[in-house]
PDB file of C-alpha atoms in Angstrom:
ATOM      1  CA  UNK A  26     -26.581  -1.571   2.842  1.00  0.00           C
ATOM      2  CA  UNK A  27     -25.370  -3.241  -0.106  1.00  0.00           C
ATOM      3  CA  UNK A  28     -26.811  -6.416  -1.899  1.00  0.00           C
ATOM      4  CA  UNK A  29     -24.124  -7.523  -3.486  1.00  0.00           C
ATOM      5  CA  UNK A  30     -21.482 -10.034  -1.950  1.00  0.00           C
ATOM      6  CA  UNK A  31     -18.799  -8.231  -1.657  1.00  0.00           C
ATOM      7  CA  UNK A  32     -17.258  -6.979   1.621  1.00  0.00           C
ATOM      8  CA  UNK A  33     -15.741  -4.166   2.077  1.00  0.00           C
ATOM      9  CA  UNK A  34     -12.233  -2.981   3.851  1.00  0.00           C
ATOM     10  CA  UNK A  35     -11.419   0.363   4.510  1.00  0.00           C
ATOM     11  CA  UNK A  36      -7.793   1.176   4.380  1.00  0.00           C
ATOM     12  CA  UNK A  37      -4.713   3.551   4.401  1.00  0.00           C
ATOM     13  CA  UNK A  38      -2.004   3.192   1.646  1.00  0.00           C
ATOM     14  CA  UNK A  39       1.685   4.391   1.512  1.00  0.00           C
ATOM     15  CA  UNK A  40       2.956   5.844  -1.343  1.00  0.00           C
ATOM     16  CA  UNK A  41       6.765   5.840  -0.518  1.00  0.00           C
ATOM     17  CA  UNK A  42       9.935   6.248  -3.885  1.00  0.00           C
ATOM     18  CA  UNK A  43      13.433   6.739  -3.382  1.00  0.00           C
ATOM     19  CA  UNK A  44      15.303   8.563  -4.992  1.00  0.00           C
ATOM     20  CA  UNK A  45      15.889   6.938  -8.839  1.00  0.00           C
ATOM     21  CA  UNK A  46      11.813   6.561  -7.968  1.00  0.00           C
ATOM     22  CA  UNK A  47      11.261   3.342  -7.836  1.00  0.00           C
ATOM     23  CA  UNK A  48       8.232   2.269  -5.551  1.00  0.00           C
ATOM     24  CA  UNK A  49       8.037   0.537  -1.958  1.00  0.00           C
ATOM     25  CA  UNK A  50       6.077  -2.279  -2.547  1.00  0.00           C
ATOM     26  CA  UNK A  51       5.470  -5.618   0.664  1.00  0.00           C
ATOM     27  CA  UNK A  52       4.368  -8.802   0.569  1.00  0.00           C
ATOM     28  CA  UNK A  53       2.183 -10.586   3.002  1.00  0.00           C
ATOM     29  CA  UNK A  54       3.487 -14.539   4.588  1.00  0.00           C
ATOM     30  CA  UNK A  55       1.019 -16.773   2.803  1.00  0.00           C
ATOM     31  CA  UNK A  56       0.298 -14.584  -0.348  1.00  0.00           C
ATOM     32  CA  UNK A  57       2.209 -13.969  -3.861  1.00  0.00           C
ATOM     33  CA  UNK A  58       1.196 -10.756  -4.774  1.00  0.00           C
ATOM     34  CA  UNK A  59       2.725  -6.822  -3.926  1.00  0.00           C
ATOM     35  CA  UNK A  60       1.203  -4.254  -2.569  1.00  0.00           C
ATOM     36  CA  UNK A  61       1.520  -0.639  -1.491  1.00  0.00           C
ATOM     37  CA  UNK A  62       2.627  -1.314   2.709  1.00  0.00           C
ATOM     38  CA  UNK A  63       0.010   0.104   4.834  1.00  0.00           C
ATOM     39  CA  UNK A  64      -3.031  -1.727   6.386  1.00  0.00           C
ATOM     40  CA  UNK A  65      -6.761  -1.323   7.727  1.00  0.00           C
ATOM     41  CA  UNK A  66      -8.150   1.646   9.325  1.00  0.00           C
ATOM     42  CA  UNK A  67      -9.345   0.672  13.186  1.00  0.00           C
ATOM     43  CA  UNK A  68     -13.452   1.891  13.832  1.00  0.00           C
ATOM     44  CA  UNK A  69     -12.601   6.205  14.803  1.00  0.00           C
ATOM     45  CA  UNK A  70      -8.941   5.906  13.310  1.00  0.00           C
ATOM     46  CA  UNK A  71      -8.240   8.714  10.665  1.00  0.00           C
ATOM     47  CA  UNK A  72      -6.786   7.210   7.975  1.00  0.00           C
ATOM     48  CA  UNK A  73      -3.327   9.365   8.380  1.00  0.00           C
ATOM     49  CA  UNK A  74      -2.549   7.860  11.659  1.00  0.00           C
ATOM     50  CA  UNK A  75      -3.512   4.279  10.680  1.00  0.00           C
ATOM     51  CA  UNK A  76      -0.923   4.371   8.466  1.00  0.00           C
ATOM     52  CA  UNK A  77       2.137   5.442  10.333  1.00  0.00           C
ATOM     53  CA  UNK A  78       0.711   2.998  12.975  1.00  0.00           C
ATOM     54  CA  UNK A  79       0.484  -0.131  10.265  1.00  0.00           C
ATOM     55  CA  UNK A  80       4.049   1.447   8.915  1.00  0.00           C
ATOM     56  CA  UNK A  81       5.566   1.020  12.361  1.00  0.00           C
ATOM     57  CA  UNK A  82       4.397  -2.935  13.079  1.00  0.00           C
ATOM     58  CA  UNK A  83       4.803  -3.943   9.601  1.00  0.00           C
ATOM     59  CA  UNK A  84       8.447  -1.805   8.120  1.00  0.00           C
ATOM     60  CA  UNK A  85       9.753  -0.985  11.497  1.00  0.00           C
ATOM     61  CA  UNK A  86       9.045   3.263  10.536  1.00  0.00           C
ATOM     62  CA  UNK A  87       8.167   6.187  12.403  1.00  0.00           C
ATOM     63  CA  UNK A  88       6.231   8.804  10.640  1.00  0.00           C
ATOM     64  CA  UNK A  89       4.313  11.859  12.075  1.00  0.00           C
ATOM     65  CA  UNK A  90       0.893  11.175   9.770  1.00  0.00           C
ATOM     66  CA  UNK A  91       0.989  15.172   9.714  1.00  0.00           C
ATOM     67  CA  UNK A  92       4.097  15.328   6.785  1.00  0.00           C
ATOM     68  CA  UNK A  93       1.328  12.436   4.509  1.00  0.00           C
ATOM     69  CA  UNK A  94       0.510  14.227   1.728  1.00  0.00           C
ATOM     70  CA  UNK A  95      -2.991  12.202   0.872  1.00  0.00           C
ATOM     71  CA  UNK A  96      -3.566  11.900  -2.451  1.00  0.00           C
ATOM     72  CA  UNK A  97      -6.891  10.503  -2.923  1.00  0.00           C
ATOM     73  CA  UNK A  98      -9.418   7.816  -2.208  1.00  0.00           C
ATOM     74  CA  UNK A  99     -10.071   4.997  -4.683  1.00  0.00           C
ATOM     75  CA  UNK A 100     -11.749   1.411  -4.901  1.00  0.00           C
ATOM     76  CA  UNK A 101     -10.265  -1.562  -5.909  1.00  0.00           C
ATOM     77  CA  UNK A 102     -10.687  -5.189  -5.639  1.00  0.00           C
ATOM     78  CA  UNK A 103      -8.486  -6.386  -2.135  1.00  0.00           C
ATOM     79  CA  UNK A 104      -5.373  -8.108  -3.487  1.00  0.00           C
ATOM     80  CA  UNK A 105      -6.134 -11.338  -1.641  1.00  0.00           C
ATOM     81  CA  UNK A 106      -9.493 -11.252  -0.615  1.00  0.00           C
ATOM     82  CA  UNK A 107     -11.911 -12.319  -3.167  1.00  0.00           C
ATOM     83  CA  UNK A 108     -14.814 -11.498  -1.929  1.00  0.00           C
ATOM     84  CA  UNK A 109     -13.829  -8.336  -1.434  1.00  0.00           C
ATOM     85  CA  UNK A 110     -12.722  -5.065  -2.671  1.00  0.00           C
ATOM     86  CA  UNK A 111     -10.566  -2.104  -0.827  1.00  0.00           C
ATOM     87  CA  UNK A 112     -11.721   1.042  -0.041  1.00  0.00           C
ATOM     88  CA  UNK A 113      -8.060   2.657  -0.128  1.00  0.00           C
ATOM     89  CA  UNK A 114      -6.806   6.237   1.170  1.00  0.00           C
ATOM     90  CA  UNK A 115      -3.441   7.027  -0.085  1.00  0.00           C
ATOM     91  CA  UNK A 116      -1.451   8.614   0.736  1.00  0.00           C
ATOM     92  CA  UNK A 117       2.472   9.588  -0.164  1.00  0.00           C
ATOM     93  CA  UNK A 118       5.694   9.777   2.166  1.00  0.00           C
ATOM     94  CA  UNK A 119       8.900  10.225   2.658  1.00  0.00           C
ATOM     95  CA  UNK A 120      10.958   7.967   4.864  1.00  0.00           C
ATOM     96  CA  UNK A 121      14.205   7.977   6.736  1.00  0.00           C
ATOM     97  CA  UNK A 122      15.828   4.498   6.797  1.00  0.00           C
ATOM     98  CA  UNK A 123      16.069   1.676   5.365  1.00  0.00           C
ATOM     99  CA  UNK A 124      12.430  -0.578   6.422  1.00  0.00           C
ATOM    100  CA  UNK A 125      12.772  -3.792   7.967  1.00  0.00           C
ATOM    101  CA  UNK A 126       9.382  -6.202   7.726  1.00  0.00           C
ATOM    102  CA  UNK A 127       7.774  -7.425  10.097  1.00  0.00           C
ATOM    103  CA  UNK A 128       4.788  -8.373  11.553  1.00  0.00           C
ATOM    104  CA  UNK A 129       2.479 -10.432   8.825  1.00  0.00           C
ATOM    105  CA  UNK A 130       5.386  -9.083   5.847  1.00  0.00           C
ATOM    106  CA  UNK A 131       7.507 -11.956   4.474  1.00  0.00           C
ATOM    107  CA  UNK A 132       8.987  -9.141   1.955  1.00  0.00           C
ATOM    108  CA  UNK A 133       9.526  -6.007   0.772  1.00  0.00           C
ATOM    109  CA  UNK A 134      11.337  -4.823  -2.650  1.00  0.00           C
ATOM    110  CA  UNK A 135      11.840  -1.573  -3.954  1.00  0.00           C
ATOM    111  CA  UNK A 136      10.422  -1.765  -7.449  1.00  0.00           C
ATOM    112  CA  UNK A 137      11.638  -0.186 -10.564  1.00  0.00           C
ATOM    113  CA  UNK A 138       7.717   1.248 -12.789  1.00  0.00           C
ATOM    114  CA  UNK A 139       8.937  -0.111 -15.880  1.00  0.00           C
ATOM    115  CA  UNK A 140      10.132  -3.552 -14.401  1.00  0.00           C
ATOM    116  CA  UNK A 141       6.722  -4.174 -13.427  1.00  0.00           C
ATOM    117  CA  UNK A 142       5.300  -5.343 -15.889  1.00  0.00           C
ATOM    118  CA  UNK A 143       5.666  -9.330 -14.954  1.00  0.00           C
ATOM    119  CA  UNK A 144       5.019  -9.616 -11.252  1.00  0.00           C
ATOM    120  CA  UNK A 145       1.826 -10.383  -9.665  1.00  0.00           C
ATOM    121  CA  UNK A 146       0.903  -6.892  -8.202  1.00  0.00           C
ATOM    122  CA  UNK A 147      -2.269  -6.109  -6.601  1.00  0.00           C
ATOM    123  CA  UNK A 148      -5.263  -4.782  -8.656  1.00  0.00           C
ATOM    124  CA  UNK A 149      -4.308  -1.617  -6.129  1.00  0.00           C
ATOM    125  CA  UNK A 150      -0.776  -1.227  -6.898  1.00  0.00           C
ATOM    126  CA  UNK A 151      -1.083  -2.227 -10.663  1.00  0.00           C
ATOM    127  CA  UNK A 152      -4.600  -0.156 -11.439  1.00  0.00           C
ATOM    128  CA  UNK A 153      -4.328   3.086  -9.553  1.00  0.00           C
ATOM    129  CA  UNK A 154      -0.862   3.871  -8.084  1.00  0.00           C
ATOM    130  CA  UNK A 155       1.322   2.718 -10.791  1.00  0.00           C
ATOM    131  CA  UNK A 156      -0.122   4.858 -14.235  1.00  0.00           C
ATOM    132  CA  UNK A 157      -0.351   7.632 -12.273  1.00  0.00           C
ATOM    133  CA  UNK A 158       2.388   8.216  -9.548  1.00  0.00           C
ATOM    134  CA  UNK A 159       5.397   5.968 -11.267  1.00  0.00           C
ATOM    135  CA  UNK A 160       6.937   8.176 -13.027  1.00  0.00           C
ATOM    136  CA  UNK A 161      10.248   9.299 -12.369  1.00  0.00           C
ATOM    137  CA  UNK A 162       9.688  12.295  -9.629  1.00  0.00           C
TER     138      UNK A 162
END
């Protein structure tokens, strides 16, 4: 397939903002990097369906895949796997209720984009999500 040593991880990730423009970010257990909620797309799984499954497993929130607005496909270095990069399908969606970290999620925060400079963020979050979507609604 490719001669480089980099692996590709296909993911679906959520851009979720509250009414004040804060972005929902999560940190997986055993890591220091905050990133969008979401996860790997299983073979044959539609990206929006994968996102709904991951949000249910990781944060206990139920979303209808049909309500997720596809923002585009983006590529970035993987945050926690040095030999890999992610091919991310980004979706914007609204959630009802307060998410509760579960599964491999150790911490969840609502981040004001202007306060992101001192944080360790995944490349997808720092280079793509914040510059494009980290604005006041």
